[in-house]
mmCIF file of C-alpha atoms in Angstrom:
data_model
loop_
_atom_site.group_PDB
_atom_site.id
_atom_site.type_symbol
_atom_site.label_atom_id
_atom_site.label_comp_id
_atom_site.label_asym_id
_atom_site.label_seq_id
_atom_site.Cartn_x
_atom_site.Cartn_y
_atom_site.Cartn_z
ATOM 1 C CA UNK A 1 0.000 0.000 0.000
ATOM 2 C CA UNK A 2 3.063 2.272 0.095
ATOM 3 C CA UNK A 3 2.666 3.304 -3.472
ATOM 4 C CA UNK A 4 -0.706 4.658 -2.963
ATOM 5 C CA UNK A 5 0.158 6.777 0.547
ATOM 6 C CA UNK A 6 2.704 8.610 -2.073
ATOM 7 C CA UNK A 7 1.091 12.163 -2.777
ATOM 8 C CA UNK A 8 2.299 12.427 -6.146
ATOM 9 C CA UNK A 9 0.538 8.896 -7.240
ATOM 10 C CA UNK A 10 -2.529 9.876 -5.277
ATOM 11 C CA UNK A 11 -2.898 13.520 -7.379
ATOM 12 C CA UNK A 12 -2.529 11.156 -10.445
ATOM 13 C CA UNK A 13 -5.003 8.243 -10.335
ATOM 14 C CA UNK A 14 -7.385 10.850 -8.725
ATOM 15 C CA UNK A 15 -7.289 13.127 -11.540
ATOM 16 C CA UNK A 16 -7.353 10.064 -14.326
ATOM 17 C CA UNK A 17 -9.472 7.491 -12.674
ATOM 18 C CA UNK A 18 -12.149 6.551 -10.227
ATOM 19 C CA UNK A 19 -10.912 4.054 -7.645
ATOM 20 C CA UNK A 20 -12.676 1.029 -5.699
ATOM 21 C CA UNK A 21 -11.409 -1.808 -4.431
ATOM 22 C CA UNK A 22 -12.467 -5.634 -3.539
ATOM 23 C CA UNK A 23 -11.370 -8.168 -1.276
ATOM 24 C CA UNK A 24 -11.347 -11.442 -3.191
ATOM 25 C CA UNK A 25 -8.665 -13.767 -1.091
ATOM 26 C CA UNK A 26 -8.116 -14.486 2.382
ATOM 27 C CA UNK A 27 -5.622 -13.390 4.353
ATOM 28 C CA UNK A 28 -4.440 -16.088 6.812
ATOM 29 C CA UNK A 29 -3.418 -15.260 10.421
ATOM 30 C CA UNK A 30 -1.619 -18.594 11.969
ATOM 31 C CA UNK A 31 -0.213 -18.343 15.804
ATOM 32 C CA UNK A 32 -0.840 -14.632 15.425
ATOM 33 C CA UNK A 33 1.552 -14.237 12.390
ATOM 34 C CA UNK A 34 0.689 -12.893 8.801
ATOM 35 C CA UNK A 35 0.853 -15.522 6.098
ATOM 36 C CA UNK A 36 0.190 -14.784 2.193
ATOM 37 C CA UNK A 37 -1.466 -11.765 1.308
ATOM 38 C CA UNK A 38 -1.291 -10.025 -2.309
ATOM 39 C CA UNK A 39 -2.894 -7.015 -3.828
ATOM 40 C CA UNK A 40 -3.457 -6.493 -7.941
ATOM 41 C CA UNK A 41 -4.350 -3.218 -9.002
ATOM 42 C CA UNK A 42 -6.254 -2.978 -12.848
ATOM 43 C CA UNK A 43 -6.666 -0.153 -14.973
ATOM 44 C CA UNK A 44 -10.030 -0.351 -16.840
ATOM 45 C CA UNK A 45 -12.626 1.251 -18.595
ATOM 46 C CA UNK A 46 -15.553 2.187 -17.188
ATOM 47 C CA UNK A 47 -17.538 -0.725 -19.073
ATOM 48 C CA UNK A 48 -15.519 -2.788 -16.008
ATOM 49 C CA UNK A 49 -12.980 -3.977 -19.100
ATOM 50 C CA UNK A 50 -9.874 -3.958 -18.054
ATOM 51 C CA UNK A 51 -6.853 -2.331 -20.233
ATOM 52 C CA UNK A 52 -3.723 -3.368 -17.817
ATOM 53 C CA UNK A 53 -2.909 -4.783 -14.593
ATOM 54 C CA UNK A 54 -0.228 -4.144 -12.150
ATOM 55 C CA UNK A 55 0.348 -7.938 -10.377
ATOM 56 C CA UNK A 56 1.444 -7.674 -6.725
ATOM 57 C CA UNK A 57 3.202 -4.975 -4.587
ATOM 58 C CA UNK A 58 4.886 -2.502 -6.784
ATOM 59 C CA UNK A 59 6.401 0.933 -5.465
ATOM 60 C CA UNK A 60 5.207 4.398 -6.048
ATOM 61 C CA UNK A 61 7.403 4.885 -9.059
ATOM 62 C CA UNK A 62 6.255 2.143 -10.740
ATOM 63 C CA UNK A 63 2.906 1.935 -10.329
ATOM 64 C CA UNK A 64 3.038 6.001 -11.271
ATOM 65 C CA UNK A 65 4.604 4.780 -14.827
ATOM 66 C CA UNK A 66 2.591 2.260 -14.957
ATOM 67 C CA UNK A 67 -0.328 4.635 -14.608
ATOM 68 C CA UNK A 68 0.431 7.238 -17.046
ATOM 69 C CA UNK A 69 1.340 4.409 -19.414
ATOM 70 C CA UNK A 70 -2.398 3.385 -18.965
ATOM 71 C CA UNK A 71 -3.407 7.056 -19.461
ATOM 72 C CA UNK A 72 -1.367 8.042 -22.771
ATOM 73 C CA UNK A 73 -1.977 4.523 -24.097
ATOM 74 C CA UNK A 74 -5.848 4.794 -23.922
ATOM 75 C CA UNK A 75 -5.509 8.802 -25.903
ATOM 76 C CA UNK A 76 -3.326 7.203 -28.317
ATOM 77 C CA UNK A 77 -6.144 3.935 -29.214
ATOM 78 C CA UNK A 78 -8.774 6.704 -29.302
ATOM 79 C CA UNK A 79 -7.044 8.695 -31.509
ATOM 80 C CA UNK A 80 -6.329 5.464 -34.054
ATOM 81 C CA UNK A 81 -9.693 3.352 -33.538
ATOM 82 C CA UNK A 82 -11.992 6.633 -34.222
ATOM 83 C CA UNK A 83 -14.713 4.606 -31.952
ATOM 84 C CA UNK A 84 -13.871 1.368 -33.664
ATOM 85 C CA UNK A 85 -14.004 -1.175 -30.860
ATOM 86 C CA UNK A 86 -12.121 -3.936 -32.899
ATOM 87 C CA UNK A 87 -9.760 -1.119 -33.662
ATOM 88 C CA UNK A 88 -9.120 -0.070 -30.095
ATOM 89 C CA UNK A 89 -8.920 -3.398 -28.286
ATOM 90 C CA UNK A 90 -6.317 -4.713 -31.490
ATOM 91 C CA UNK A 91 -3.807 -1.108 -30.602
ATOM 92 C CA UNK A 92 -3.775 -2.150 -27.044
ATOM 93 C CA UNK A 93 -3.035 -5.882 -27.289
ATOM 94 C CA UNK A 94 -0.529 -4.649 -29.227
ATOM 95 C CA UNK A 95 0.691 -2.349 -27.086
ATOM 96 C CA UNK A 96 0.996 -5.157 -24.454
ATOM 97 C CA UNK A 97 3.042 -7.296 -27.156
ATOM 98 C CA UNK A 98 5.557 -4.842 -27.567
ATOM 99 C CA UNK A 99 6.243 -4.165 -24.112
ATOM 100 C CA UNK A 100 6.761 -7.809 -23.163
ATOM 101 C CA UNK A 101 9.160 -7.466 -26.509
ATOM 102 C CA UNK A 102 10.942 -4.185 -25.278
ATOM 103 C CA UNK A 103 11.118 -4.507 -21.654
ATOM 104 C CA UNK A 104 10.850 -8.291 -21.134
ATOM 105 C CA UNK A 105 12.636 -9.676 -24.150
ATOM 106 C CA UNK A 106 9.891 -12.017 -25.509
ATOM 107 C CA UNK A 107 8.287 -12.266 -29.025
ATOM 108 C CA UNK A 108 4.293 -12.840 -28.889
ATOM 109 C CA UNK A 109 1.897 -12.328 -31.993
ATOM 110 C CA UNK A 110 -1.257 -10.637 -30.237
ATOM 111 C CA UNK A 111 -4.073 -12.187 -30.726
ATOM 112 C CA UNK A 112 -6.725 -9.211 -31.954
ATOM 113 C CA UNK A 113 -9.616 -11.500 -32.475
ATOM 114 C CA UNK A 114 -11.494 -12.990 -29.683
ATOM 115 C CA UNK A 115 -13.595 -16.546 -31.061
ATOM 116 C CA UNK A 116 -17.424 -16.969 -29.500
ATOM 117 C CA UNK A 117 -17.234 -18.024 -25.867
ATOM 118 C CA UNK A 118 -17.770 -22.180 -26.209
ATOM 119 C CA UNK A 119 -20.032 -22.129 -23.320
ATOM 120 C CA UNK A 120 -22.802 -19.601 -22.595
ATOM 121 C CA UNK A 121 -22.729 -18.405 -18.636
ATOM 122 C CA UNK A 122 -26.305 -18.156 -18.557
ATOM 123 C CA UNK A 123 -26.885 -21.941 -19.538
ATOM 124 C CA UNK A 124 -28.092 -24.527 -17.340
ATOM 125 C CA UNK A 125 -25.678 -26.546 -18.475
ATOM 126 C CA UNK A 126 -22.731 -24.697 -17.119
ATOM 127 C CA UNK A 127 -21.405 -25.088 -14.285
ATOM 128 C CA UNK A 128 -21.573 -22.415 -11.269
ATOM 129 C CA UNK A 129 -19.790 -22.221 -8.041
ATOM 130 C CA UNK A 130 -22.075 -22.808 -5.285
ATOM 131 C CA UNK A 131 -22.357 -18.312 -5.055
ATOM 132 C CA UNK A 132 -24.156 -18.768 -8.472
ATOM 133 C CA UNK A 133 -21.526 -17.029 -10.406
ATOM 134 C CA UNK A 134 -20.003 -19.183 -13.010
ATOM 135 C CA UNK A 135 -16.084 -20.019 -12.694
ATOM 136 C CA UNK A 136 -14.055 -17.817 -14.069
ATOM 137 C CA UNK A 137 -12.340 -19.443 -17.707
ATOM 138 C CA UNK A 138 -8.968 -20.390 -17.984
ATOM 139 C CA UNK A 139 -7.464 -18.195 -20.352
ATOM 140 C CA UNK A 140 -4.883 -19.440 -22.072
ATOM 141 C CA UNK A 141 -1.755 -17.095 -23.098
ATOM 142 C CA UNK A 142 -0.519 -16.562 -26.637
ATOM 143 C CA UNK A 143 1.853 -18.741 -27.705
ATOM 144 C CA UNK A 144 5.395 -17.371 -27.196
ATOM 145 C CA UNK A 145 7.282 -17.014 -30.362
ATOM 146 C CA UNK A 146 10.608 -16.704 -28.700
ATOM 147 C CA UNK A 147 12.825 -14.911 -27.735
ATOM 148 C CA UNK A 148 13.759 -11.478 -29.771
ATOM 149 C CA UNK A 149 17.151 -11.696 -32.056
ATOM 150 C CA UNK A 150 18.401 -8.258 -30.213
ATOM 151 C CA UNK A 151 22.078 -8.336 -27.610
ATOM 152 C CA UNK A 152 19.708 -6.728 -25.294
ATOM 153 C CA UNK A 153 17.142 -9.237 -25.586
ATOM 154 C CA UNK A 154 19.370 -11.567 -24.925
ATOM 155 C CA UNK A 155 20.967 -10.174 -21.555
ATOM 156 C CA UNK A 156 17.248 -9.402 -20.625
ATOM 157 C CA UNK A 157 16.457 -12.870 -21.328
ATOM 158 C CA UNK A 158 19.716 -14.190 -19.406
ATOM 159 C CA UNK A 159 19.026 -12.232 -16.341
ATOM 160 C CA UNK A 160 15.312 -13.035 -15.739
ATOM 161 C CA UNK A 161 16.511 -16.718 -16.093
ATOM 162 C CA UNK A 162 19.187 -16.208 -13.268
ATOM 163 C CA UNK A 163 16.791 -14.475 -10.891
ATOM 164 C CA UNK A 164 14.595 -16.274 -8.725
ATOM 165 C CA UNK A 165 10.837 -16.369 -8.378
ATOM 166 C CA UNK A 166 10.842 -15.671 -12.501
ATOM 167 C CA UNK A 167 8.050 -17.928 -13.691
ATOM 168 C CA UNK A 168 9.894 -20.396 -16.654
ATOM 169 C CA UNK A 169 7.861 -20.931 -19.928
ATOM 170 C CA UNK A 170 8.750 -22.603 -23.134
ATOM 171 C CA UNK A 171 8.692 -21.452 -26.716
ATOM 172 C CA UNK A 172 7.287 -23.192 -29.200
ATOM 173 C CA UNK A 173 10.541 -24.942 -30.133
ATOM 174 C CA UNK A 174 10.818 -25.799 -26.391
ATOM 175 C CA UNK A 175 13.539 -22.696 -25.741
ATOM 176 C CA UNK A 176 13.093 -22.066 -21.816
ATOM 177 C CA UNK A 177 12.220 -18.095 -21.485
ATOM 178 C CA UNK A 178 11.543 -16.644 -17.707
ATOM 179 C CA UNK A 179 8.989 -13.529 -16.930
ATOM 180 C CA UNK A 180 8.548 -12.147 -13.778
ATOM 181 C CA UNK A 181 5.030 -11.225 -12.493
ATOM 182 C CA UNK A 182 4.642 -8.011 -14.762
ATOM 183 C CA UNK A 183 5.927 -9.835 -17.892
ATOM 184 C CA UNK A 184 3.316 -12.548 -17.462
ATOM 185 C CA UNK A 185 0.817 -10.253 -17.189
ATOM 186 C CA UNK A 186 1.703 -8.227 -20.324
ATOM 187 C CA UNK A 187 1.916 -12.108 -21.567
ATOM 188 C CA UNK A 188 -1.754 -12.855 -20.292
ATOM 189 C CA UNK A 189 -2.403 -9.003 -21.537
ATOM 190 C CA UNK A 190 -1.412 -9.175 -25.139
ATOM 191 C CA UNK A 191 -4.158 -11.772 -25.639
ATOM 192 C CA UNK A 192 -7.178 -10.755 -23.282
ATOM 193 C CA UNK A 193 -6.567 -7.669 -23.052
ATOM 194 C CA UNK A 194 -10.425 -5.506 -22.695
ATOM 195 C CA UNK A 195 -11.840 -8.360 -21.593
ATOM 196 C CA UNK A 196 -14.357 -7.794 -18.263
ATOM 197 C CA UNK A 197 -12.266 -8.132 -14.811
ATOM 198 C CA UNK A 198 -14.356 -10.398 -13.893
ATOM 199 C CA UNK A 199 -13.463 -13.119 -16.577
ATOM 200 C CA UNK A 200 -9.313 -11.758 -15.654
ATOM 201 C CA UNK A 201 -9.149 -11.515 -12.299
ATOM 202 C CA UNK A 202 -8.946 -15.276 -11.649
ATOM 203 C CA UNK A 203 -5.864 -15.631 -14.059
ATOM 204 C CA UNK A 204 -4.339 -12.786 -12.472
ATOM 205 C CA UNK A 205 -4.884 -13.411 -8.717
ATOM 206 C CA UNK A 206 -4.479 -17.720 -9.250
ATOM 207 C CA UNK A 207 -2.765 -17.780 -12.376
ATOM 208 C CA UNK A 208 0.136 -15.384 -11.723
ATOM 209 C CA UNK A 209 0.082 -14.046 -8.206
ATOM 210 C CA UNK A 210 -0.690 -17.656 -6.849
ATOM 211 C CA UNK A 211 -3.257 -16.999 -4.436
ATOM 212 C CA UNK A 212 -6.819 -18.815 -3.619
ATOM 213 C CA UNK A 213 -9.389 -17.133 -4.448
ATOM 214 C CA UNK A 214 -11.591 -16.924 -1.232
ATOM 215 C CA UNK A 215 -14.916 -14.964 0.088
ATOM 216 C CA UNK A 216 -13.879 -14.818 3.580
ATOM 217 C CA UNK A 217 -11.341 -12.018 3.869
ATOM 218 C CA UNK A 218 -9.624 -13.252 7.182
ATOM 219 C CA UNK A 219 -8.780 -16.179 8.376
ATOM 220 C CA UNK A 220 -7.398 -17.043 11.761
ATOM 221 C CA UNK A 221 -5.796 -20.306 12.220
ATOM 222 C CA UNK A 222 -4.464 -21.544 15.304
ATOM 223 C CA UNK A 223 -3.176 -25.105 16.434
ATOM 224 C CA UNK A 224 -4.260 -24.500 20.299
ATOM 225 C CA UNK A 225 -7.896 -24.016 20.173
ATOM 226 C CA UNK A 226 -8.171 -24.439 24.112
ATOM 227 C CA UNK A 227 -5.924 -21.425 24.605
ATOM 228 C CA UNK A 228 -7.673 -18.190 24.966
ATOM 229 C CA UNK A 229 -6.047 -16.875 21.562
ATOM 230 C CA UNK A 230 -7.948 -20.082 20.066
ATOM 231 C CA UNK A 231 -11.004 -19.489 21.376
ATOM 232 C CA UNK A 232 -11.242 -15.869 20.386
ATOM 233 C CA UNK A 233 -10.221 -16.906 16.921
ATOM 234 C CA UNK A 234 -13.487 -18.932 16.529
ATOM 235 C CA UNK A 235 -15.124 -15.720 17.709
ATOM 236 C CA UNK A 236 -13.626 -13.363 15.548
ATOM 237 C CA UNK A 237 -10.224 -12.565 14.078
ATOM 238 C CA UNK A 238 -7.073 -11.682 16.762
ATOM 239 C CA UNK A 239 -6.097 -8.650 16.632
ATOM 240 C CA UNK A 240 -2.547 -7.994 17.956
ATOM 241 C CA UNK B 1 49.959 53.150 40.108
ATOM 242 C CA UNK B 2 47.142 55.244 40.897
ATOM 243 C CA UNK B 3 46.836 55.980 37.276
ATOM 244 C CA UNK B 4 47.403 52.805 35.561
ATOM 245 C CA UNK B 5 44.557 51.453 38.068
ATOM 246 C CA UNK B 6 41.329 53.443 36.891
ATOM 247 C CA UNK B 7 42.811 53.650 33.348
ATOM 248 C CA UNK B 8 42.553 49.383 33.479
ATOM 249 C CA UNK B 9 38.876 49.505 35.038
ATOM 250 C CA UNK B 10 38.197 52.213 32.632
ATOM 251 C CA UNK B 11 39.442 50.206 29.667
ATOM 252 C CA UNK B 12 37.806 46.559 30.965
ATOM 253 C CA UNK B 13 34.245 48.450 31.365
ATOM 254 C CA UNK B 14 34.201 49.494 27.911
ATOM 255 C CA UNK B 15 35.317 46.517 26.513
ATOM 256 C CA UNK B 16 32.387 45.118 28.791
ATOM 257 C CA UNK B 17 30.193 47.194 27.201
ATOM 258 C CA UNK B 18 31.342 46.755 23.565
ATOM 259 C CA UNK B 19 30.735 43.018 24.185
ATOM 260 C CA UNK B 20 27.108 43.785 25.465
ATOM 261 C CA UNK B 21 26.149 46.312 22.700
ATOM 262 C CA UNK B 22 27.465 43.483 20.363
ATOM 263 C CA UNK B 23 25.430 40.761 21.307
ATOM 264 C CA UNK B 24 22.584 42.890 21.574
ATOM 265 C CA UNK B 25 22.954 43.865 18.054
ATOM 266 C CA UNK B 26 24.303 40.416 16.515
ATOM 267 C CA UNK B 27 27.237 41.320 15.944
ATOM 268 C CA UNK B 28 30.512 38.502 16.450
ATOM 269 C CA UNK B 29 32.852 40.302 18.186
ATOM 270 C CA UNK B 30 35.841 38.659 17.058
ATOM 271 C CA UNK B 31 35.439 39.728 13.326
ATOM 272 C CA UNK B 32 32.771 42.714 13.881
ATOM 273 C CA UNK B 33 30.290 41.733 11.126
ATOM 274 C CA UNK B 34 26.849 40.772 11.477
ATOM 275 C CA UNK B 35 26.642 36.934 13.135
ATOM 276 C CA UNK B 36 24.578 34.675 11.108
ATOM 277 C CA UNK B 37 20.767 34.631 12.792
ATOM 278 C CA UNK B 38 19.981 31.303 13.993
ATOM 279 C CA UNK B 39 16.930 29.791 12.926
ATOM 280 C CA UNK B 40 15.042 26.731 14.045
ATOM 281 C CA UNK B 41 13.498 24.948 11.441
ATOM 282 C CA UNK B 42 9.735 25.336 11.626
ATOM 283 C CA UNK B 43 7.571 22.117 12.687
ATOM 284 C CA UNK B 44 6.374 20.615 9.064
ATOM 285 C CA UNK B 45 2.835 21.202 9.035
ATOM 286 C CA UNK B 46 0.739 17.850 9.153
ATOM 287 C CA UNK B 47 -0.173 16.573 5.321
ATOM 288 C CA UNK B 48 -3.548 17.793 4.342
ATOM 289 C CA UNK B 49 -6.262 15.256 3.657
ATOM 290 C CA UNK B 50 -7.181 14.773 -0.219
ATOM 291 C CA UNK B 51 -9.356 17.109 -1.123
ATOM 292 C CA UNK B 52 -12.777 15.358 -1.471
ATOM 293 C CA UNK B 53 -15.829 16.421 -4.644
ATOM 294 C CA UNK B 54 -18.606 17.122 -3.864
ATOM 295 C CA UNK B 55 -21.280 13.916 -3.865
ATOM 296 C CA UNK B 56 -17.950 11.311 -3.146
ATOM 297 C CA UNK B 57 -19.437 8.792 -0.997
ATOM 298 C CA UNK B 58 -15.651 6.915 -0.353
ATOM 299 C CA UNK B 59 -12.515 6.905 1.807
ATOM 300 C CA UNK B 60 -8.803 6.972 1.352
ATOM 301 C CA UNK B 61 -8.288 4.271 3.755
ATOM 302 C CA UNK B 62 -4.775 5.480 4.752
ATOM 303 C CA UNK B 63 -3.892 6.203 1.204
ATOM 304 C CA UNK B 64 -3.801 9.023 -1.070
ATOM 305 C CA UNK B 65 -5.909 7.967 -3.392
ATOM 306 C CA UNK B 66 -10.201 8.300 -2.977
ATOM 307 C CA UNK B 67 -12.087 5.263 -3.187
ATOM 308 C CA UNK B 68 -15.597 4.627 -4.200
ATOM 309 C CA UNK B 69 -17.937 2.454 -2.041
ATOM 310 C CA UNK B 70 -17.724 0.117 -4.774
ATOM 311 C CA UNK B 71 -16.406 -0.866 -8.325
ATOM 312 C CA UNK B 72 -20.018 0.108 -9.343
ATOM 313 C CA UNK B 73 -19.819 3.157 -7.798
ATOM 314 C CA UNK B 74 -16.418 3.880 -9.378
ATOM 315 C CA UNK B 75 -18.012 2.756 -12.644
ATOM 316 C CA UNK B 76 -20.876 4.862 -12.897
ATOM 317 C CA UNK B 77 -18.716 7.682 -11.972
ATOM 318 C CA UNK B 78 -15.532 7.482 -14.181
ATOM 319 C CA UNK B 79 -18.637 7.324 -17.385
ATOM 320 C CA UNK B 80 -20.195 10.477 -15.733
ATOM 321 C CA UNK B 81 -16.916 12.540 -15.517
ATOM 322 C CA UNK B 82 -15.019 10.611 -18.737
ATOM 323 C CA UNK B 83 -12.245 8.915 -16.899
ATOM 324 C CA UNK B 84 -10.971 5.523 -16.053
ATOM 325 C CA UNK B 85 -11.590 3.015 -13.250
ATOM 326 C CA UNK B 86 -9.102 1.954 -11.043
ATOM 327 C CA UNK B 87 -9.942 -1.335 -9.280
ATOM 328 C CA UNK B 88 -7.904 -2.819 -6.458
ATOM 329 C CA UNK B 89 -8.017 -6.458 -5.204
ATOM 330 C CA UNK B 90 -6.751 -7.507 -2.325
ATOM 331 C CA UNK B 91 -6.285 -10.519 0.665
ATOM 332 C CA UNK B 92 -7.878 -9.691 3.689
ATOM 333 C CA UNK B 93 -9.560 -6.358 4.967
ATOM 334 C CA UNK B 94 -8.236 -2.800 3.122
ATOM 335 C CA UNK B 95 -9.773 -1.100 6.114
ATOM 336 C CA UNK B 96 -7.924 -2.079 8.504
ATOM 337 C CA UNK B 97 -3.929 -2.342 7.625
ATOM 338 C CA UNK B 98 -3.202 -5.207 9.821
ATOM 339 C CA UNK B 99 -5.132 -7.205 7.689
ATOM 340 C CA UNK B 100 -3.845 -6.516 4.309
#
């Protein structure tokens, strides 16, 4: 949360957007110590589709680029679609593509057609979570082309391999190529891009974050029910 | 004796009193020009909240940033005023930091 106490990132999204948030995983509590915990912040229209996501905690300068990025993206798509949908939603997959190619070192074709969804969410025959809502899909990334033919590229490539925590993919001849969380989601981003958030979120929050998805936003676990601490926690959550 | 005596006192008073009228005035004695005034750095003044529109219905929650009761909220708003909607998702409860 330290990137949105910073003034200068507050004056920005304030100006440019109009923020909300949700609590969609739990955040454990076990002996009285934190455990897990993530945040994703995403940049959408106000249809609810969302344009770019920033996965996990990020700092103020970061999330401030990211931000503006959002900002003079969108002005640029408006100025090329001309209120052509298909138009719009194409320049910012593409947008996505060639940041995962500039800053990440990874080739993707983005995908600027989206097929008819195979199942219909208001069938009876699909299946809902016990809520009602249906699952959110799996979305499935582009295929990754490789990695670009550019010295710098290649040491971008080389370094996200040696760092850990870098989620490993393969190409489609079976090269291994590594992306951290940002990477995946410009990745996830090129090809579902302006899709609703709440068809994304899950791929986000699961897929690349790794957290469960939960309704309940705290949960206090404790081996010694007996104790006092115990017994509170089937009360209500410890504070301490 | 008798003269060297008074002409001593007479000297150490007004050296006394060249000393006083100096500090008075701010003035370092040793090289006569105007001492540097010493300032204390004024208390920072506390961070102003966000200024809030008029109609907002939300909270900051310990942040800069104003937040909408709900993504609906933020929605309906960002359409009315032609901007963007900024959604957060997070483990546990934004309201209180302890939890999040």
């Amino acid at each position: 949360m330290n990137a949105l106490a910073n003034p200068e990132v507050g004056k920005y999204l304030n100006e440019y957007f109009c923020s909300a948030f949700q609590k969609v995983a739990t955040f454990r509590i076990v002996n009285g110590q934190k455990q897990g915990g993530n945040v994703a912040a995403y940049f959408c229209a106000p249809d609810g589709r969302v344009l770019h996501c920033v996965a996990g905690p990020v700092d103020a300068a970061t999330m401030l680029r990211e931000a503006k990025w959002v900002v003079e993206t969108t002005k640029k798509a408006m100025a090329e679609a001309k209120g052509d949908g298909a138009k719009f939603k194409a320049f910012f997959r593409k947008a996505h593509a060639d940041r995962l190619r500039n800053e990440h070192g990874i080739v993707v074709e983005a995908i600027t057609f989206d097929p008819p969804a195979e199942q219909d969410p208001n069938s009876a025959l699909t299946y809902n979570d016990p809520t009602g809502r249906p699952l959110a899909p799996k979305l499935p990334p582009p295929p990754i082309d490789g990695p670009d033919v550019t010295l710098r590229a290649r040491e971008l490539q080389s370094a996200a391999l040696a760092a850990p925590g870098n989620k490993v993919l393969l190409d489609r001849r079976g090269g291994r190529v590594a992306l951290n969380n940002q990477g995946q989601v410009h990745h996830l981003m090129a090809a579902h891009c302006m899709r609703p958030i709440e068809t994304l979120y899950g791929a986000i929050f699961e897929g690349i974050l790794g957290e469960k998805i939960s309704t309940k936003p705290v949960q206090v676990v404790t081996p010694f029910p007996w104790r006092p601490e115990g017994r509170a926690a089937r009360n209500g959550p410890v504070r301490n | 004796m008798k003269i060297i005596l008074p002409l001593l006192a007479g000297g150490l008073l007004l050296s006394l009193t060249a000393a006083a009228q100096a500090q008075l005035e701010g003035i370092d004695p040793r090289t006569g020009k105007p001492a540097e005034p010493v300032v204390k750095p004024l208390p920072q003044p506390a961070p102003k909240p966000v200024a809030r529109d008029e109609g907002s219905t939300c909270g900051d929650y310990g942040t800069a940033v104003l937040f909408e009761e709900s993504p609906k909220d933020a929605a309906a708003r960002a359409k009315k005023e032609e901007k963007l909607v900024f959604v957060l998702h997070v483990s546990g409860n934004f309201e209180d930091p302890r939890f999040t």
